[in-house]
Amino acid sequence: MQSSRFVIGVIGGAAAVVAVGALGTHLLSGTQSTTGLDAHSTVTVDGHKALSGDIVAGRAQSRYHPLPWVGDKVSDVICPTGLKAVAGATVTCTGHRSDGSTVSIPVSVVKASADSVTWKFERS
């Protein structure tokens, strides 16, 4: 009787560790961000408010490989222009993998307001 309780406890503990790990991976591997539009982050693209390309590139680079088992590590990410603060707007940024190959990182605006932009990028 005592040993079956022990086995059940070990199995329950292992399941809890796996669940917490999966939740942590999910939370850290997200590719969506909301960024405020202020004097330091805002540029103009085609007459529209836009999020600076440097900010988009930095955030995409830091979140592209948040954990060793999620995504590839990229460096030197560059976005050719700012990301217009208009829902549906897109830009494709470019980065480099550790093996030297180039990776395209599509970025799109999910929603935008006068004060912030919610955007996401795709891992390839």
Short mmCIF file of N, CA and C in Angstrom, two decimals, residues 16-119:
data_model
loop_
_atom_site.label_atom_id
_atom_site.label_comp_id
_atom_site.label_asym_id
_atom_site.label_seq_id
_atom_site.Cartn_x
_atom_site.Cartn_y
_atom_site.Cartn_z
N ALA A 16 3.39 17.27 -12.93
CA ALA A 16 3.35 18.69 -12.58
C ALA A 16 4.56 19.43 -13.15
N VAL A 17 5.73 18.82 -13.07
CA VAL A 17 6.95 19.44 -13.63
C VAL A 17 6.81 19.62 -15.14
N VAL A 18 6.31 18.62 -15.82
CA VAL A 18 6.11 18.70 -17.27
C VAL A 18 5.10 19.81 -17.60
N ALA A 19 4.02 19.89 -16.85
CA ALA A 19 3.00 20.92 -17.11
C ALA A 19 3.57 22.32 -16.91
N VAL A 20 4.33 22.53 -15.84
CA VAL A 20 4.92 23.85 -15.59
C VAL A 20 5.93 24.19 -16.70
N GLY A 21 6.73 23.21 -17.12
CA GLY A 21 7.68 23.43 -18.21
C GLY A 21 6.99 23.80 -19.51
N ALA A 22 5.90 23.11 -19.82
CA ALA A 22 5.15 23.41 -21.04
C ALA A 22 4.54 24.80 -20.99
N LEU A 23 3.99 25.19 -19.85
CA LEU A 23 3.42 26.52 -19.69
C LEU A 23 4.50 27.59 -19.83
N GLY A 24 5.64 27.38 -19.21
CA GLY A 24 6.75 28.33 -19.32
C GLY A 24 7.23 28.48 -20.75
N THR A 25 7.35 27.37 -21.46
CA THR A 25 7.75 27.42 -22.87
C THR A 25 6.73 28.21 -23.68
N HIS A 26 5.47 27.95 -23.46
CA HIS A 26 4.42 28.66 -24.20
C HIS A 26 4.50 30.17 -23.94
N LEU A 27 4.65 30.56 -22.69
CA LEU A 27 4.69 31.98 -22.35
C LEU A 27 5.94 32.67 -22.89
N LEU A 28 7.07 32.01 -22.85
CA LEU A 28 8.32 32.62 -23.30
C LEU A 28 8.51 32.57 -24.81
N SER A 29 7.82 31.69 -25.49
CA SER A 29 8.04 31.53 -26.92
C SER A 29 7.09 32.35 -27.78
N GLY A 30 6.26 33.15 -27.17
CA GLY A 30 5.30 33.96 -27.92
C GLY A 30 5.99 34.91 -28.88
N THR A 31 5.37 35.14 -30.00
CA THR A 31 5.96 36.02 -31.01
C THR A 31 5.17 37.32 -31.14
N GLN A 32 4.19 37.54 -30.28
CA GLN A 32 3.37 38.74 -30.36
C GLN A 32 3.81 39.73 -29.28
N SER A 33 3.86 41.01 -29.65
CA SER A 33 4.26 42.06 -28.72
C SER A 33 3.35 43.26 -28.89
N THR A 34 3.15 43.99 -27.82
CA THR A 34 2.49 45.28 -27.90
C THR A 34 3.52 46.32 -27.49
N THR A 35 3.73 47.30 -28.34
CA THR A 35 4.74 48.31 -28.11
C THR A 35 4.11 49.68 -28.19
N GLY A 36 4.41 50.51 -27.21
CA GLY A 36 3.89 51.87 -27.19
C GLY A 36 4.52 52.73 -28.26
N LEU A 37 3.74 53.66 -28.76
CA LEU A 37 4.24 54.63 -29.73
C LEU A 37 4.53 55.93 -28.98
N ASP A 38 5.80 56.25 -28.83
CA ASP A 38 6.17 57.48 -28.15
C ASP A 38 7.27 58.17 -28.96
N ALA A 39 7.81 59.24 -28.43
CA ALA A 39 8.81 60.02 -29.17
C ALA A 39 10.05 59.21 -29.52
N HIS A 40 10.35 58.16 -28.74
CA HIS A 40 11.55 57.36 -28.98
C HIS A 40 11.33 56.18 -29.92
N SER A 41 10.09 55.74 -30.07
CA SER A 41 9.83 54.54 -30.85
C SER A 41 9.10 54.82 -32.17
N THR A 42 8.63 56.04 -32.36
CA THR A 42 7.79 56.34 -33.52
C THR A 42 8.58 57.01 -34.64
N VAL A 43 8.35 56.51 -35.85
CA VAL A 43 8.87 57.12 -37.08
C VAL A 43 7.69 57.29 -38.02
N THR A 44 7.92 57.85 -39.18
CA THR A 44 6.87 58.01 -40.17
C THR A 44 7.23 57.19 -41.40
N VAL A 45 6.26 56.39 -41.89
CA VAL A 45 6.44 55.60 -43.11
C VAL A 45 5.24 55.88 -44.00
N ASP A 46 5.49 56.42 -45.19
CA ASP A 46 4.42 56.75 -46.14
C ASP A 46 3.32 57.61 -45.50
N GLY A 47 3.71 58.55 -44.65
CA GLY A 47 2.76 59.45 -44.03
C GLY A 47 2.01 58.87 -42.84
N HIS A 48 2.32 57.65 -42.43
CA HIS A 48 1.66 57.00 -41.28
C HIS A 48 2.62 56.91 -40.11
N LYS A 49 2.07 56.95 -38.90
CA LYS A 49 2.87 56.63 -37.73
C LYS A 49 3.35 55.20 -37.88
N ALA A 50 4.58 54.95 -37.43
CA ALA A 50 5.13 53.61 -37.55
C ALA A 50 6.05 53.33 -36.37
N LEU A 51 6.17 52.06 -36.04
CA LEU A 51 7.11 51.62 -35.02
C LEU A 51 8.48 51.53 -35.67
N SER A 52 9.48 52.09 -35.04
CA SER A 52 10.84 52.10 -35.58
C SER A 52 11.30 50.69 -35.95
N GLY A 53 11.94 50.58 -37.11
CA GLY A 53 12.48 49.30 -37.56
C GLY A 53 13.52 48.74 -36.59
N ASP A 54 14.27 49.62 -35.91
CA ASP A 54 15.27 49.17 -34.95
C ASP A 54 14.62 48.47 -33.76
N ILE A 55 13.48 48.99 -33.33
CA ILE A 55 12.77 48.38 -32.20
C ILE A 55 12.20 47.03 -32.61
N VAL A 56 11.60 46.96 -33.80
CA VAL A 56 11.05 45.69 -34.30
C VAL A 56 12.17 44.66 -34.43
N ALA A 57 13.30 45.07 -35.00
CA ALA A 57 14.42 44.15 -35.20
C ALA A 57 14.96 43.64 -33.86
N GLY A 58 15.13 44.53 -32.90
CA GLY A 58 15.66 44.12 -31.60
C GLY A 58 14.75 43.16 -30.87
N ARG A 59 13.46 43.44 -30.89
CA ARG A 59 12.50 42.56 -30.20
C ARG A 59 12.41 41.22 -30.91
N ALA A 60 12.36 41.22 -32.24
CA ALA A 60 12.28 39.95 -32.98
C ALA A 60 13.54 39.11 -32.73
N GLN A 61 14.70 39.74 -32.71
CA GLN A 61 15.94 39.01 -32.48
C GLN A 61 15.95 38.40 -31.08
N SER A 62 15.51 39.15 -30.09
CA SER A 62 15.57 38.63 -28.72
C SER A 62 14.53 37.55 -28.46
N ARG A 63 13.41 37.57 -29.17
CA ARG A 63 12.36 36.57 -28.94
C ARG A 63 12.36 35.43 -29.95
N TYR A 64 13.19 35.52 -30.99
CA TYR A 64 13.22 34.48 -32.01
C TYR A 64 13.70 33.16 -31.40
N HIS A 65 14.62 33.23 -30.47
CA HIS A 65 15.21 32.06 -29.83
C HIS A 65 15.21 32.26 -28.32
N PRO A 66 14.02 32.27 -27.70
CA PRO A 66 13.98 32.55 -26.27
C PRO A 66 14.47 31.40 -25.40
N LEU A 67 14.38 30.18 -25.90
CA LEU A 67 14.79 28.99 -25.16
C LEU A 67 15.50 28.05 -26.13
N PRO A 68 16.44 27.25 -25.67
CA PRO A 68 17.19 26.38 -26.57
C PRO A 68 16.33 25.44 -27.41
N TRP A 69 15.17 25.06 -26.92
CA TRP A 69 14.33 24.11 -27.66
C TRP A 69 13.23 24.81 -28.46
N VAL A 70 13.27 26.15 -28.54
CA VAL A 70 12.28 26.91 -29.31
C VAL A 70 13.01 27.81 -30.31
N GLY A 71 12.91 27.50 -31.57
CA GLY A 71 13.47 28.36 -32.61
C GLY A 71 14.98 28.29 -32.70
N ASP A 72 15.50 28.92 -33.75
CA ASP A 72 16.94 29.01 -33.98
C ASP A 72 17.42 30.36 -33.49
N LYS A 73 18.66 30.42 -33.05
CA LYS A 73 19.25 31.68 -32.63
C LYS A 73 19.55 32.50 -33.89
N VAL A 74 19.17 33.76 -33.88
CA VAL A 74 19.47 34.66 -34.99
C VAL A 74 20.20 35.88 -34.45
N SER A 75 20.97 36.51 -35.33
CA SER A 75 21.70 37.72 -34.96
C SER A 75 21.63 38.71 -36.12
N ASP A 76 22.07 39.91 -35.85
CA ASP A 76 22.13 40.96 -36.88
C ASP A 76 20.80 41.14 -37.62
N VAL A 77 19.70 41.14 -36.89
CA VAL A 77 18.39 41.33 -37.52
C VAL A 77 18.25 42.78 -37.94
N ILE A 78 17.79 42.97 -39.16
CA ILE A 78 17.59 44.30 -39.72
C ILE A 78 16.21 44.34 -40.38
N CYS A 79 15.47 45.42 -40.10
CA CYS A 79 14.19 45.64 -40.77
C CYS A 79 14.38 46.83 -41.70
N PRO A 80 13.99 46.69 -42.97
CA PRO A 80 14.29 47.73 -43.96
C PRO A 80 13.57 49.06 -43.72
N THR A 81 12.49 49.01 -42.97
CA THR A 81 11.71 50.22 -42.71
C THR A 81 10.95 50.03 -41.41
N GLY A 82 10.31 51.07 -40.94
CA GLY A 82 9.47 50.95 -39.76
C GLY A 82 8.21 50.16 -40.09
N LEU A 83 7.52 49.73 -39.06
CA LEU A 83 6.29 48.95 -39.20
C LEU A 83 5.11 49.90 -39.02
N LYS A 84 4.38 50.15 -40.11
CA LYS A 84 3.25 51.08 -40.05
C LYS A 84 2.26 50.70 -38.97
N ALA A 85 1.77 51.69 -38.26
CA ALA A 85 0.78 51.47 -37.20
C ALA A 85 -0.61 51.37 -37.81
N VAL A 86 -0.78 50.39 -38.68
CA VAL A 86 -2.03 50.13 -39.39
C VAL A 86 -2.26 48.62 -39.37
N ALA A 87 -3.42 48.19 -38.90
CA ALA A 87 -3.71 46.75 -38.85
C ALA A 87 -3.50 46.13 -40.23
N GLY A 88 -2.79 45.02 -40.26
CA GLY A 88 -2.52 44.32 -41.51
C GLY A 88 -1.22 44.73 -42.19
N ALA A 89 -0.59 45.81 -41.75
CA ALA A 89 0.67 46.24 -42.35
C ALA A 89 1.73 45.17 -42.12
N THR A 90 2.64 45.03 -43.07
CA THR A 90 3.68 44.01 -42.96
C THR A 90 5.05 44.58 -43.34
N VAL A 91 6.06 43.93 -42.87
CA VAL A 91 7.44 44.20 -43.27
C VAL A 91 8.19 42.89 -43.09
N THR A 92 9.20 42.66 -43.90
CA THR A 92 10.02 41.46 -43.75
C THR A 92 11.41 41.86 -43.31
N CYS A 93 11.78 41.39 -42.14
CA CYS A 93 13.10 41.66 -41.58
C CYS A 93 14.02 40.50 -41.97
N THR A 94 15.32 40.73 -41.86
CA THR A 94 16.30 39.71 -42.23
C THR A 94 17.29 39.53 -41.08
N GLY A 95 17.63 38.29 -40.80
CA GLY A 95 18.61 37.98 -39.77
C GLY A 95 19.54 36.89 -40.26
N HIS A 96 20.49 36.54 -39.42
CA HIS A 96 21.46 35.50 -39.76
C HIS A 96 21.48 34.43 -38.68
N ARG A 97 21.46 33.17 -39.12
CA ARG A 97 21.58 32.04 -38.20
C ARG A 97 23.05 31.84 -37.85
N SER A 98 23.31 31.01 -36.85
CA SER A 98 24.68 30.77 -36.42
C SER A 98 25.52 30.07 -37.48
N ASP A 99 24.87 29.36 -38.42
CA ASP A 99 25.62 28.71 -39.50
C ASP A 99 25.91 29.66 -40.66
N GLY A 100 25.51 30.94 -40.53
CA GLY A 100 25.78 31.95 -41.56
C GLY A 100 24.66 32.12 -42.56
N SER A 101 23.67 31.24 -42.55
CA SER A 101 22.57 31.37 -43.51
C SER A 101 21.66 32.54 -43.12
N THR A 102 20.97 33.06 -44.10
CA THR A 102 20.06 34.18 -43.91
C THR A 102 18.65 33.66 -43.66
N VAL A 103 17.93 34.35 -42.79
CA VAL A 103 16.54 33.97 -42.50
C VAL A 103 15.66 35.21 -42.68
N SER A 104 14.53 35.04 -43.35
CA SER A 104 13.54 36.10 -43.50
C SER A 104 12.55 35.98 -42.34
N ILE A 105 12.22 37.13 -41.74
CA ILE A 105 11.31 37.16 -40.60
C ILE A 105 10.12 38.05 -40.94
N PRO A 106 9.01 37.45 -41.39
CA PRO A 106 7.81 38.25 -41.70
C PRO A 106 7.21 38.83 -40.41
N VAL A 107 6.90 40.12 -40.44
CA VAL A 107 6.31 40.81 -39.29
C VAL A 107 5.01 41.45 -39.76
N SER A 108 3.95 41.35 -38.93
CA SER A 108 2.68 41.96 -39.31
C SER A 108 2.02 42.61 -38.10
N VAL A 109 1.22 43.63 -38.38
CA VAL A 109 0.49 44.34 -37.32
C VAL A 109 -0.83 43.64 -37.09
N VAL A 110 -1.09 43.27 -35.84
CA VAL A 110 -2.34 42.63 -35.44
C VAL A 110 -3.41 43.69 -35.21
N LYS A 111 -3.04 44.73 -34.43
CA LYS A 111 -3.94 45.86 -34.22
C LYS A 111 -3.11 47.08 -33.87
N ALA A 112 -3.70 48.24 -34.10
CA ALA A 112 -2.98 49.49 -33.85
C ALA A 112 -3.94 50.53 -33.31
N SER A 113 -3.41 51.38 -32.45
CA SER A 113 -4.16 52.52 -31.94
C SER A 113 -3.24 53.73 -32.04
N ALA A 114 -3.72 54.87 -31.59
CA ALA A 114 -2.89 56.07 -31.63
C ALA A 114 -1.70 55.97 -30.68
N ASP A 115 -1.79 55.09 -29.67
CA ASP A 115 -0.75 55.00 -28.65
C ASP A 115 0.11 53.75 -28.70
N SER A 116 -0.32 52.70 -29.41
CA SER A 116 0.44 51.45 -29.41
C SER A 116 0.18 50.61 -30.65
N VAL A 117 1.08 49.66 -30.85
CA VAL A 117 0.96 48.71 -31.97
C VAL A 117 1.13 47.32 -31.40
N THR A 118 0.20 46.42 -31.73
CA THR A 118 0.34 45.01 -31.39
C THR A 118 0.74 44.30 -32.67
N TRP A 119 1.88 43.64 -32.62
CA TRP A 119 2.44 43.02 -33.82
C TRP A 119 3.00 41.65 -33.49
#
